[in-house]
Structure formats: C-alpha cells, structure tokens
Coordinates of N, CA and C in Angstrom, one line a residue:
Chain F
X933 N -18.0 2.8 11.2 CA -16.6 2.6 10.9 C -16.1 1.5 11.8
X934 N -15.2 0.2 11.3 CA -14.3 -0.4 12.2 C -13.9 0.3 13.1
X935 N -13.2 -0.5 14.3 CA -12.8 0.0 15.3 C -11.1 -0.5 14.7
X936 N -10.6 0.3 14.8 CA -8.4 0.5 14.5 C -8.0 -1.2 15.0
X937 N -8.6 -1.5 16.9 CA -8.1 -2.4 16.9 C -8.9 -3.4 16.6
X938 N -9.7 -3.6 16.3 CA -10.3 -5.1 15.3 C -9.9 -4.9 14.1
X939 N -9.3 -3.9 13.3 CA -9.0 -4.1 11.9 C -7.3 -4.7 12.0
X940 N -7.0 -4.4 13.1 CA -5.6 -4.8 13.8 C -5.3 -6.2 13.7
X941 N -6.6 -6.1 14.8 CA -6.4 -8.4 15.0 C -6.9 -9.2 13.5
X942 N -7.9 -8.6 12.8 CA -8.1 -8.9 11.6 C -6.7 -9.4 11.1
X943 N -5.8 -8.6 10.8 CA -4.6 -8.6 10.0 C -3.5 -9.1 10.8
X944 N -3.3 -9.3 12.2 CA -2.4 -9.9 12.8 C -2.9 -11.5 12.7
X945 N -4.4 -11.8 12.4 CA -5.0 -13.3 12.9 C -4.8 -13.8 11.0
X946 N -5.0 -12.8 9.9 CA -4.9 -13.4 8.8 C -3.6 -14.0 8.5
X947 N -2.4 -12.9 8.7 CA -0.9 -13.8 8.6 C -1.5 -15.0 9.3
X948 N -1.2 -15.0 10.9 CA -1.3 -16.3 11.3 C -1.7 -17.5 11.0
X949 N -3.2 -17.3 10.0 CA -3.8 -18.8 9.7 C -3.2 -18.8 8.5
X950 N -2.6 -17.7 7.9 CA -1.8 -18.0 6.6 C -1.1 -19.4 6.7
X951 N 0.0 -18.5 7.6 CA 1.0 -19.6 8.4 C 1.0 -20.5 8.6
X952 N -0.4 -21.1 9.7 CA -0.7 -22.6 10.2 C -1.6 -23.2 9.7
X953 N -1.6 -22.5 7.8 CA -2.6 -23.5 6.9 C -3.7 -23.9 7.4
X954 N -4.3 -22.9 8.0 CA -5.7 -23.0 8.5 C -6.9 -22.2 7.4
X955 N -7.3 -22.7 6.1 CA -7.8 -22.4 5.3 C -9.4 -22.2 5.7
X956 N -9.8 -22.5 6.6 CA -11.4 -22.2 7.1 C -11.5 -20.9 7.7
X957 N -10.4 -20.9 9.1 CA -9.7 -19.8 9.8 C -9.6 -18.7 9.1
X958 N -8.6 -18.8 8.1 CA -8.5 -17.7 7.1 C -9.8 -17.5 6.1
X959 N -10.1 -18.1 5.7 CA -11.1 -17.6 4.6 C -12.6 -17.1 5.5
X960 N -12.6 -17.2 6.9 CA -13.9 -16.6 7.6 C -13.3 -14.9 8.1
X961 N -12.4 -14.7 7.9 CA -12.0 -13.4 8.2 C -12.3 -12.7 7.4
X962 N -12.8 -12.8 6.0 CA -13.2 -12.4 4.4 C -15.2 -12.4 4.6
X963 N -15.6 -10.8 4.1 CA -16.7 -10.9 4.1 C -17.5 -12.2 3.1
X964 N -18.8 -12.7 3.2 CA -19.0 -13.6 1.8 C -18.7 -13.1 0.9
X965 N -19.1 -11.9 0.3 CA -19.1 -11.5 -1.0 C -17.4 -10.5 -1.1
X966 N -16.7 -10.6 -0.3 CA -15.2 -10.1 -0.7 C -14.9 -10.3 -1.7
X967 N -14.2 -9.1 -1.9 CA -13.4 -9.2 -3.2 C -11.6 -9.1 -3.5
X968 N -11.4 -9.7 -4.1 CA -9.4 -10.1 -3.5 C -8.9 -10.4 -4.8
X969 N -7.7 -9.4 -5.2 CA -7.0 -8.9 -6.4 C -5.7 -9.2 -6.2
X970 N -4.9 -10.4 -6.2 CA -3.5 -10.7 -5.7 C -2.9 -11.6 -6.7
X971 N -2.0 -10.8 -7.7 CA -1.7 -9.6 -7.8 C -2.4 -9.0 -8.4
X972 N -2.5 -7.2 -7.7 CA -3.0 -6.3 -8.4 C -2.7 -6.5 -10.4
X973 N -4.0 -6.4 -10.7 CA -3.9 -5.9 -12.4 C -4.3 -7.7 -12.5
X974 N -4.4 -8.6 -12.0 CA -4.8 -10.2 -12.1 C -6.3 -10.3 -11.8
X975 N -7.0 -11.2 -12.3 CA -8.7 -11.3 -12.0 C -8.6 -10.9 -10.8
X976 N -10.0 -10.7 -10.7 CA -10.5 -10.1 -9.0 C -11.6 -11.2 -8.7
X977 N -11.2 -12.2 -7.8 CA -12.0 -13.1 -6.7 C -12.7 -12.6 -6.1
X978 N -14.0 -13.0 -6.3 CA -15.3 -12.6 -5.8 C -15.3 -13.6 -4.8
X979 N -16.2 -13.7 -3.6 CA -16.3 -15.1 -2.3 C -15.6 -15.9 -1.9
X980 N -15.9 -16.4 -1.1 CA -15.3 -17.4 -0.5 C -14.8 -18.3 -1.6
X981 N -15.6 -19.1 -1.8 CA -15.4 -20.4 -2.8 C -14.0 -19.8 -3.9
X982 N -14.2 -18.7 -4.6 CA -13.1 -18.1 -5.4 C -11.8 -17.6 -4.7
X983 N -11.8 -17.3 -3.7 CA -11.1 -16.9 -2.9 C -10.4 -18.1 -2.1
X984 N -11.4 -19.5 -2.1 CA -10.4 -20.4 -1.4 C -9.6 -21.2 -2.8
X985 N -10.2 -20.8 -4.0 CA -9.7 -21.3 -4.8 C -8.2 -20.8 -5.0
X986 N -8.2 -19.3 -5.0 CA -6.6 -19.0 -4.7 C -6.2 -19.4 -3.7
X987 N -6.5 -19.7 -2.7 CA -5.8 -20.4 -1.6 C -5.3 -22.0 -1.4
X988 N -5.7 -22.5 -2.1 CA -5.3 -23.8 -3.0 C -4.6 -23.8 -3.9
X989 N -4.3 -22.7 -5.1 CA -3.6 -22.6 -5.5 C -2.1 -22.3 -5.4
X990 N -2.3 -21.2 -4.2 CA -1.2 -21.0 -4.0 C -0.1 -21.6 -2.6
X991 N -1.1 -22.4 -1.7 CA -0.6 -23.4 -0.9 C 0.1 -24.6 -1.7
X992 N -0.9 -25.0 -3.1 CA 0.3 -26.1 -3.9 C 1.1 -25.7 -4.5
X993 N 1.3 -24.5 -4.5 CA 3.2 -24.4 -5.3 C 3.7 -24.4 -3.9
X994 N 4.1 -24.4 -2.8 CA 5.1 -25.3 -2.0 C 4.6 -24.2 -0.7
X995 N 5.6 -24.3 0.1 CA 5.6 -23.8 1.3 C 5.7 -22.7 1.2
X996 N 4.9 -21.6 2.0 CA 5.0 -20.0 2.0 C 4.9 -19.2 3.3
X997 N 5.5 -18.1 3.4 CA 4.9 -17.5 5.0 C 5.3 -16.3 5.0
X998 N 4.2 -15.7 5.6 CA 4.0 -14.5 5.8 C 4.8 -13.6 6.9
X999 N 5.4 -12.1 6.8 CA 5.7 -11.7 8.1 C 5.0 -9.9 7.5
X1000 N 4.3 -9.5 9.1 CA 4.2 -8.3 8.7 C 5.7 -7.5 8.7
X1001 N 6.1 -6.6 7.8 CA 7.3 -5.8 7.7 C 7.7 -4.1 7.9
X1002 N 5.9 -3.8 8.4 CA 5.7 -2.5 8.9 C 4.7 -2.2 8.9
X1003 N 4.1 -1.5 10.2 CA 2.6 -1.4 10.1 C 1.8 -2.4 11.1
X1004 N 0.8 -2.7 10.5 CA -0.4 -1.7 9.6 C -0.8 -0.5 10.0
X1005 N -0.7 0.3 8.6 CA -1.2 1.3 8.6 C -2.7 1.3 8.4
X1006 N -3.5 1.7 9.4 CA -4.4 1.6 9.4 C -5.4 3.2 9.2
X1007 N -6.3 3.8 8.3 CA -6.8 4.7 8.1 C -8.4 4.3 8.0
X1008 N -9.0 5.0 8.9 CA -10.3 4.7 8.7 C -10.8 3.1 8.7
X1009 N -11.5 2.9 7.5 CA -12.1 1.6 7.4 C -11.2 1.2 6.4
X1010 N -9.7 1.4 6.0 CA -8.6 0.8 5.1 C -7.3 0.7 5.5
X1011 N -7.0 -0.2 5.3 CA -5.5 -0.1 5.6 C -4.3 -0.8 4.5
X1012 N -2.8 -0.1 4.9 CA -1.8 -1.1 4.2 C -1.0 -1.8 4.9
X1013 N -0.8 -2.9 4.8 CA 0.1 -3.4 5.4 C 1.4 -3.9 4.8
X1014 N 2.2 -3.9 4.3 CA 3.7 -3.4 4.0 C 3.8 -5.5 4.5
X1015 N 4.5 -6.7 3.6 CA 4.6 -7.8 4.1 C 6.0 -8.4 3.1
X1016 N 6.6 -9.3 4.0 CA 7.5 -9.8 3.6 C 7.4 -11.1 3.0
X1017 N 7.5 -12.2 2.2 CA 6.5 -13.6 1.6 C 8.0 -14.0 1.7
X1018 N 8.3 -15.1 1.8 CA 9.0 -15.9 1.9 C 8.3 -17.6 1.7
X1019 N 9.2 -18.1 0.2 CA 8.6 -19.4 -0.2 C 9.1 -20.1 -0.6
X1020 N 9.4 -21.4 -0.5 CA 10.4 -22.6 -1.0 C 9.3 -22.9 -2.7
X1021 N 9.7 -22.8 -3.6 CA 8.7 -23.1 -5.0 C 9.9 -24.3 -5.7
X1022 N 9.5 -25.7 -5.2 CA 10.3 -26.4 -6.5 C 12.0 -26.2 -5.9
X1023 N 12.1 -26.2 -4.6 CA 13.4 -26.3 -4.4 C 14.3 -25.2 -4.3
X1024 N 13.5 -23.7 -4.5 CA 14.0 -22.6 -4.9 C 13.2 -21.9 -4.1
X1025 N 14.5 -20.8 -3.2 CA 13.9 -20.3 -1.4 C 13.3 -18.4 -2.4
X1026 N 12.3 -18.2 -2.3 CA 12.2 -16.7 -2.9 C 11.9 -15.2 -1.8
X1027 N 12.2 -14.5 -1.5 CA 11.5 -13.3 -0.7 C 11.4 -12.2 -1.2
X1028 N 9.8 -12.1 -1.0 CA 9.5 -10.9 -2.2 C 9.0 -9.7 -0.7
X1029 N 8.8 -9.0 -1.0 CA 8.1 -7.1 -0.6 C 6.8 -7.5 -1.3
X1030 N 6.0 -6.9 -0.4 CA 4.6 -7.3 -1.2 C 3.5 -5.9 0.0
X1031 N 2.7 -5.5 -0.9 CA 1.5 -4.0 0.1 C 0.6 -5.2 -0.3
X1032 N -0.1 -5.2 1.1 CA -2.0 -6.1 1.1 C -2.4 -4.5 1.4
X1033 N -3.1 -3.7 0.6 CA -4.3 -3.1 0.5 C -5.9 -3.3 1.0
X1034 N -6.3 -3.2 2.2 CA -7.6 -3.8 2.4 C -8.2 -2.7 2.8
X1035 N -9.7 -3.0 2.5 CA -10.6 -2.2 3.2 C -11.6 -3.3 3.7
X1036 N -12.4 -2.8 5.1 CA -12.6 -3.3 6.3 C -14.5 -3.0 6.2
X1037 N -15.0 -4.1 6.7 CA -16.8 -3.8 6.7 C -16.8 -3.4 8.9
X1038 N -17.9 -3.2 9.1 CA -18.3 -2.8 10.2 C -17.8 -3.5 11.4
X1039 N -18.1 -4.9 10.9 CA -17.5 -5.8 11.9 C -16.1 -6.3 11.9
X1040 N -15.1 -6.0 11.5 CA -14.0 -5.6 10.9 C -13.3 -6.5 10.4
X1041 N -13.9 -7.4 9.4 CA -13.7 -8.3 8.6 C -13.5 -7.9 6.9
X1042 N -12.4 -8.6 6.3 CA -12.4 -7.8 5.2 C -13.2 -7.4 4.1
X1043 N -13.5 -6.6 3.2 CA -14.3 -6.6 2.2 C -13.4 -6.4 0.8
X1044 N -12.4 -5.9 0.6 CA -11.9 -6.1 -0.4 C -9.8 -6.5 -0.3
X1045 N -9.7 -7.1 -0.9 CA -8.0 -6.8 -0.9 C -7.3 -6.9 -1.9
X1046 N -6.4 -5.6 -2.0 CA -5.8 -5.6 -3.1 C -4.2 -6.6 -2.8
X1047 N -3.6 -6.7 -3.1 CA -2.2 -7.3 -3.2 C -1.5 -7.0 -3.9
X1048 N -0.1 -5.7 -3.5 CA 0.6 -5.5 -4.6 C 2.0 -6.4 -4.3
X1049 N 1.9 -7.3 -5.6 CA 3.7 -7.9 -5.7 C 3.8 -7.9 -6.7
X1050 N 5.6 -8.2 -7.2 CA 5.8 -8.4 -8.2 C 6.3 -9.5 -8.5
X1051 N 5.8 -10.7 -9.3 CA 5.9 -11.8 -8.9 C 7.2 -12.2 -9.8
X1052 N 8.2 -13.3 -9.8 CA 9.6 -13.3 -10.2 C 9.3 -14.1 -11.8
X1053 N 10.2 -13.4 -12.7 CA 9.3 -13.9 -14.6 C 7.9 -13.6 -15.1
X1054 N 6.7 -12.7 -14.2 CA 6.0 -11.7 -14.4 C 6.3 -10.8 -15.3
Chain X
X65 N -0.4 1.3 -21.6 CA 0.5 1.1 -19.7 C 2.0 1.7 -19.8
X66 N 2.5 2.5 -18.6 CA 3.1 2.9 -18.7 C 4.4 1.8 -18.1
X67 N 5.6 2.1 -18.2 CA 6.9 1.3 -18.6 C 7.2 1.5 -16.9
X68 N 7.3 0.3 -16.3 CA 7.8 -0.3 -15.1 C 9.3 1.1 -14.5
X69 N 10.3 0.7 -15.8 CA 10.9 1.7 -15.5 C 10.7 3.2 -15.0
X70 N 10.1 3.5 -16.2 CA 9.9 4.6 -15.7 C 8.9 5.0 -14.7
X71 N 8.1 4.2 -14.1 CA 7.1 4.6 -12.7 C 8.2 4.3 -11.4
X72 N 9.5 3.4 -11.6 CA 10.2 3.5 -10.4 C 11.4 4.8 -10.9
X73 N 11.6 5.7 -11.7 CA 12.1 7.0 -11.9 C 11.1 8.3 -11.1
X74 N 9.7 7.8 -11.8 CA 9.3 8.8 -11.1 C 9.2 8.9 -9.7
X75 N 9.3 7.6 -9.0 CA 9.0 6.9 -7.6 C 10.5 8.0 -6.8
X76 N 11.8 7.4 -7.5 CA 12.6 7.7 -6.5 C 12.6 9.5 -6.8
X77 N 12.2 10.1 -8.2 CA 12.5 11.4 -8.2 C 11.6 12.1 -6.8
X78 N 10.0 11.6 -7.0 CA 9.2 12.2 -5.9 C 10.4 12.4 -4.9
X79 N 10.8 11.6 -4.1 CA 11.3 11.4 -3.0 C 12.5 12.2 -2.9
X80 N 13.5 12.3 -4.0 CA 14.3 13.1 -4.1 C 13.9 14.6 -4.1
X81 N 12.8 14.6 -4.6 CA 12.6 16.4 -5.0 C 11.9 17.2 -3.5
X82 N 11.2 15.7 -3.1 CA 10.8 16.2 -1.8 C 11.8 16.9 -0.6
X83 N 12.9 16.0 -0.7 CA 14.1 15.7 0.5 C 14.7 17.4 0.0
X84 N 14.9 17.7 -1.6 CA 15.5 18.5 -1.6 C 14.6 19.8 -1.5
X85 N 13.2 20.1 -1.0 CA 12.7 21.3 -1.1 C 12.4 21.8 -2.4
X86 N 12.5 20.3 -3.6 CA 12.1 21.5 -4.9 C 10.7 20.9 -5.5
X87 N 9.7 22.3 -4.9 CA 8.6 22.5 -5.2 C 8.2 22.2 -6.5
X88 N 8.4 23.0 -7.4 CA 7.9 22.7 -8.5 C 8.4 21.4 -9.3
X89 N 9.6 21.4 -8.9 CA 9.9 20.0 -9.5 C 8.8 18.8 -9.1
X90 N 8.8 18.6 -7.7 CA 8.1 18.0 -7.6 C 6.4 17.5 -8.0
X91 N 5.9 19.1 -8.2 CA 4.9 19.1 -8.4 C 4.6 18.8 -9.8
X92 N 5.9 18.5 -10.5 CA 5.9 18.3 -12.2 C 5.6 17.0 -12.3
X93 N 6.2 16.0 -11.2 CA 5.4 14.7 -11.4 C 4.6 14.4 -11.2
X94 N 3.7 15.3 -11.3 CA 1.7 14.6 -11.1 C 1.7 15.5 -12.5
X95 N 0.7 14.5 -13.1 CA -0.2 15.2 -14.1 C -1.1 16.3 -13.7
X96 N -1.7 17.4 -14.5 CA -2.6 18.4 -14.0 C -3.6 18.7 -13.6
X97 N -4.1 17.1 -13.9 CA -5.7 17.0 -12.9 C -5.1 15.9 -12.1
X98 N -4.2 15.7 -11.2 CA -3.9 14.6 -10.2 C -4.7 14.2 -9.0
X99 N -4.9 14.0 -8.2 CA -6.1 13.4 -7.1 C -4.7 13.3 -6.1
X100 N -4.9 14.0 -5.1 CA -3.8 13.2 -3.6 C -4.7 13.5 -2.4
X101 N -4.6 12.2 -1.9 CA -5.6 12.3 -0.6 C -4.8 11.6 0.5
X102 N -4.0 12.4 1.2 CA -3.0 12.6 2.1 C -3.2 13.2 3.5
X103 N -3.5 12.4 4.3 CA -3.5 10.9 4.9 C -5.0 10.0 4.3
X104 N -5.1 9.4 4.0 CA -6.3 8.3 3.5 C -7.5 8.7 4.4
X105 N -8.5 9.3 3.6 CA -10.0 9.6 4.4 C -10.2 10.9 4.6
X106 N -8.9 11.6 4.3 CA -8.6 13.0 4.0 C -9.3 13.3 3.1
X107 N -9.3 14.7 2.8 CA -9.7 15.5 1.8 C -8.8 15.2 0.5
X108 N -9.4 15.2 -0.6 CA -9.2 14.6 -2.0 C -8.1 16.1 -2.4
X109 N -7.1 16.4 -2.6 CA -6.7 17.5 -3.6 C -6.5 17.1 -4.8
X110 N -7.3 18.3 -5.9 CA -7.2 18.0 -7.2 C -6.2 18.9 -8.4
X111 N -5.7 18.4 -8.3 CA -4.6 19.2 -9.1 C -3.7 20.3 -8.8
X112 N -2.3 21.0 -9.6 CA -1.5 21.2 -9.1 C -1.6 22.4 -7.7
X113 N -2.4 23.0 -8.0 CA -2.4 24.3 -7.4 C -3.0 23.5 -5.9
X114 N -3.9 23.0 -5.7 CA -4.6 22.1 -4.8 C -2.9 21.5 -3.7
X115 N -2.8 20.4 -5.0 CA -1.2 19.7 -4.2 C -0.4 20.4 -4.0
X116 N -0.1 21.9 -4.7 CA 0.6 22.6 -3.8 C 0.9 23.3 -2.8
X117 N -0.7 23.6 -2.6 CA -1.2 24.1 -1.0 C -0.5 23.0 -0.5
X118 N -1.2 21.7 -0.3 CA -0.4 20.6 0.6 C 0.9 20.7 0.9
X119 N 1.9 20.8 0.2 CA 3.1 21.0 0.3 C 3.4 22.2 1.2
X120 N 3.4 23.0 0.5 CA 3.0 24.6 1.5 C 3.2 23.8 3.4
X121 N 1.6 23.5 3.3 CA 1.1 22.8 4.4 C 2.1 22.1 5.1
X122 N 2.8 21.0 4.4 CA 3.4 20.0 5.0 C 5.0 20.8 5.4
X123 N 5.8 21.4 4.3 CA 6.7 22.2 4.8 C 6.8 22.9 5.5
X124 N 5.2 23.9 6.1 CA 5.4 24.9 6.8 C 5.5 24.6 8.5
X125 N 5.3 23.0 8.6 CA 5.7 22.2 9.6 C 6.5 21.8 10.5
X126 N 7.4 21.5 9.3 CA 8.9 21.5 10.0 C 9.6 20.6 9.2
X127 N 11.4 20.4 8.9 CA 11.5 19.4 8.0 C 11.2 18.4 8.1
X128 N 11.0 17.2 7.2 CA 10.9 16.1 6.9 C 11.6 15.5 6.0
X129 N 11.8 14.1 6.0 CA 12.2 13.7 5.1 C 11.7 12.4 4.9
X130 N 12.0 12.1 3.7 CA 11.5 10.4 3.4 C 11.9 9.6 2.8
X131 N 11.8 8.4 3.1 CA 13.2 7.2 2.9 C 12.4 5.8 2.1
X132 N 12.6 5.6 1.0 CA 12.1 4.5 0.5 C 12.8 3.0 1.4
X133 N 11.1 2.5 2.3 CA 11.8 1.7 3.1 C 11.5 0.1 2.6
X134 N 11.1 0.3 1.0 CA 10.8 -1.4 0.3 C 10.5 -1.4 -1.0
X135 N 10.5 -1.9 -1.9 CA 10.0 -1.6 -3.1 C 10.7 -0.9 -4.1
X136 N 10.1 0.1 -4.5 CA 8.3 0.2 -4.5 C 8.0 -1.1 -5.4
X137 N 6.7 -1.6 -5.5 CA 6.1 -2.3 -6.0 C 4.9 -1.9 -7.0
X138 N 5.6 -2.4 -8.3 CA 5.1 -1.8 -9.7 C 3.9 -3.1 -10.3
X139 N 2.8 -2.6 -10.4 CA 1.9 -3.5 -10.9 C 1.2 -3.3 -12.0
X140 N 1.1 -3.0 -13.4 CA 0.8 -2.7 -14.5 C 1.1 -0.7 -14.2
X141 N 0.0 0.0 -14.1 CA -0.2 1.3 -13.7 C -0.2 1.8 -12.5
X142 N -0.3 0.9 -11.8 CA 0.1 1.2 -10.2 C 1.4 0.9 -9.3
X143 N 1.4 1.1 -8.1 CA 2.4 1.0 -7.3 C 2.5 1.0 -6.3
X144 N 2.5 0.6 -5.4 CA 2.4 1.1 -3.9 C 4.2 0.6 -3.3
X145 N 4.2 2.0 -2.5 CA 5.5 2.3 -2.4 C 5.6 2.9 -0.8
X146 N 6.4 1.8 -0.1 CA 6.3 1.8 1.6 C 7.4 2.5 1.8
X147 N 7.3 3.9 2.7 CA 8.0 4.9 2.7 C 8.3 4.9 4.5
X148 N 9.5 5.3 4.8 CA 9.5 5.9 6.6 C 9.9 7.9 6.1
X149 N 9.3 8.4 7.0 CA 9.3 9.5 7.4 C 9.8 10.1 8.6
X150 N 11.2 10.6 8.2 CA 11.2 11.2 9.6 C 10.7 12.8 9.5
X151 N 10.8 13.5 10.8 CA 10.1 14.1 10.6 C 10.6 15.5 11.9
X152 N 10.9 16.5 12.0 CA 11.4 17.5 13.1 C 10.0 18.8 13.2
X153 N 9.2 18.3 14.1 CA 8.0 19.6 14.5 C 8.2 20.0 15.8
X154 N 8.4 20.6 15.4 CA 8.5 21.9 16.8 C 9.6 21.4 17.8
X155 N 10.5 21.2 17.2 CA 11.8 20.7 18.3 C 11.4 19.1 18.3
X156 N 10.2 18.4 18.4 CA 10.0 16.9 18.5 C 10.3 16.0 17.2
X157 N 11.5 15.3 17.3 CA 11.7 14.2 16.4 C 10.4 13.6 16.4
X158 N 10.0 12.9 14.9 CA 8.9 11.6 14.9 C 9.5 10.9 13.9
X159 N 9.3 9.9 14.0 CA 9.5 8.2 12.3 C 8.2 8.2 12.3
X160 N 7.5 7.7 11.4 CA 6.2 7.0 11.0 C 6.9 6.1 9.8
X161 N 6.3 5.3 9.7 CA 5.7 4.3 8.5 C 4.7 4.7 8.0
X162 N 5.2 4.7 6.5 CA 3.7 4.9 5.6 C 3.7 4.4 4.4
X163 N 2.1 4.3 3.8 CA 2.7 3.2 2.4 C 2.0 4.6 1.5
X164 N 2.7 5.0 0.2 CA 1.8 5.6 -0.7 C 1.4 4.7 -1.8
X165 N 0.0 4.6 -2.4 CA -0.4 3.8 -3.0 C -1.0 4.9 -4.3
X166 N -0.4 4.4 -6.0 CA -0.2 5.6 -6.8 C -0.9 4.9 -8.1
X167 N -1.4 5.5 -8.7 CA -1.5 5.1 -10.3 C -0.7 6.0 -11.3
X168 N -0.9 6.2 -12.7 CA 0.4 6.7 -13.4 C -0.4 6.6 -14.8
X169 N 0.1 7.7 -15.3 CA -0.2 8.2 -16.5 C 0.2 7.2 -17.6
X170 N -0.4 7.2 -19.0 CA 1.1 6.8 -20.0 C 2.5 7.3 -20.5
X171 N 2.6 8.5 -19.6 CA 3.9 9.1 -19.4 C 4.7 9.0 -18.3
X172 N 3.8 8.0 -17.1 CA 4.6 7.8 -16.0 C 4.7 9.0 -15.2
X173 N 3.8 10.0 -15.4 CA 3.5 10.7 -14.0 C 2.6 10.2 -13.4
X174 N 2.4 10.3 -12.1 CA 1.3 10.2 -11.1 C -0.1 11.2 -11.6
X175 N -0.8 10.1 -11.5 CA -2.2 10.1 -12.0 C -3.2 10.0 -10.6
X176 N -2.6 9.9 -9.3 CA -3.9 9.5 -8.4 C -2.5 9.0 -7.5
X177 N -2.8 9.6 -6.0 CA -2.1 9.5 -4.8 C -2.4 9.0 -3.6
X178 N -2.6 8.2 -2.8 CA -3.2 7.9 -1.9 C -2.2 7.9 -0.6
X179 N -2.0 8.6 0.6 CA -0.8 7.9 1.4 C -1.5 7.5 2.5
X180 N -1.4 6.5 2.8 CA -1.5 5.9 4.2 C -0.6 6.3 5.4
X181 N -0.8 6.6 6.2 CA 0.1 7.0 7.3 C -1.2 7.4 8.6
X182 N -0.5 6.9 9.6 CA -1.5 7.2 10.9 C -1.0 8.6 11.5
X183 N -1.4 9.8 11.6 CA -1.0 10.9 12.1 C -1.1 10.7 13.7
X184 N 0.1 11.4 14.0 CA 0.1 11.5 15.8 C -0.7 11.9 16.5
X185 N -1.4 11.3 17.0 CA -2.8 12.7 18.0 C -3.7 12.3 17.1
X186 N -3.9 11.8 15.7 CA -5.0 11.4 15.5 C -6.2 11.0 15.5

C-alpha cells in the first residue's frame, strides 16, 4: 500500500503542474497504463498519450486553475479530493465544485481517476 | 438513468434523516441489497439489516451531524457529495471532511455507498 504522505504530495504536486502548465510534470505523476474518466460517465483515457490528449484539450479552451477545497481524503491506496476549477472559457469567468476520485499504485503515483463535475449546458 | 433531480432529493433527504435520528427513514433510501463501505477499505455492508447495524454503531457514539459542504455533484447514476461532520464523542468535539461517493437506482435510491473520511487515531 502507498504511504498517506506520498499519495499527499502526489495530489498537492498534480494541482500545481496543473497550474504552471507543466504538461510532462503532470502527465509523469500518472501510471503508463492509467486510466482517467473526467467527467465521470465520459470515455475512459487509457495512457499517457490519451491522457495528454485531454490535457490539450482542455488547456485550449482558455485558462483554468485548480484549488484543493478540502482534504484529501485519503483511505488506503484511494482517495477524494473535494476541488474548486476556476476558468476564463471565451471571455466567460466559470467556478465549478468538482470530487477527483483516485486510486494510487505502490509508488504512489496514480493509477486510475475518476472526476466528478458537472459541466455548465451538460 | 435516474433523474438528476431526484438523486439531489435523495442526497439532501439522507442528510436530513440522518441529523434528525430517523432510522428507518433513512434506511428507506438504499435499495435492499445496497453495498456501504464506511470509511473506504472498510468492511463492505450489504443491505438493510447490515446498514443498520452501522447506524446502530455510528449513533451509539455520540451525536453527529452532517452538513453538505459542496455539491453534491450528479453524474449520469452517480454522485459524489462532500460532506463536513461534526461530531460530540465522549465529551470531545471533532469536524472531519468527508466525501461520500454513491450510485443510484432507477428510482433514485442509493444503490452503492462509499465514504471517504480519515478516522481519528486511525
């Protein structure tokens, strides 16, 4: 099982390279074969490569940032972390509530993430 | 799939039935084979009789209450819904943060329970 605080810095270091658009940074904190579901009930991104493909995606609709908003709650080798998204899309400032669902491999990197939001005209 | 609406009815009833001590009410919002695995890594309870030992359990503790602190956040059949807890054991006030993460029937009962929460002394 992870250790609490590496599944910690995992999720304190992921916001951050969210933030300073460090897409290498962030996408090595993701096992290779991770899997990442954001939003829940939307395809499920298999790897890197699919996984940086959401991250290109979602860096081109405009500016976005992350704040943790409670937590993480961290159980075993899973945790929730409870996040606040704030994003300029097209001139238009949005802040949503959003739960990252993750579960954690040994070396406490992620192996799968869910993402619950609800995204605005969804 | 069950109607958006009605999974945030059942969301705030939980929380209401809880606050007010009504057992069976509460326990009417899980379906009869429900799954709650409370705190996460915990032992799985399967259905009413199961979840209502838990309750038992959790009341015979000391009051509690619980406060929808976001959300909840509805995603086709699911939800996850970040909750604070206060909490009076044995003369010691506690708050925790916790996220419960739910699926839902096509009648909008809870079909599967999961809460995240880090227990004290854990």
């Amino acid at each position: 099982m992870p250790d609490a605080a590496k599944i910690r810095e995992t999720l304190s270091t992921y916001v951050e390279r969210w933030n300073a658009s460090d897409k290498d940074g962030w996408l090595s904190l993701f096992v290779e074969d991770a899997t990442q579901e954001d939003p829940v009930g939307g395809p499920v991104n298999t790897g890197h490569e699919a996984i940086g493909r959401f991250w290109d995606l979602m860096k081109g609709m405009g500016d976005s940032r992350l704040e943790i908003a409670a937590g993480p709650i961290v159980c075993g080798a899973e945790a929730a972390m409870p996040i606040r998204i704030t994003a300029d899309v097209g001139g238009t400032s949005l802040a949503l509530d959003a739960v990252d669902v993750m579960s954690f491999a040994e070396d406490g990197r992620i192996a799968s993430m869910r993402a619950f939001v609800e995204l605005p005209g969804a």
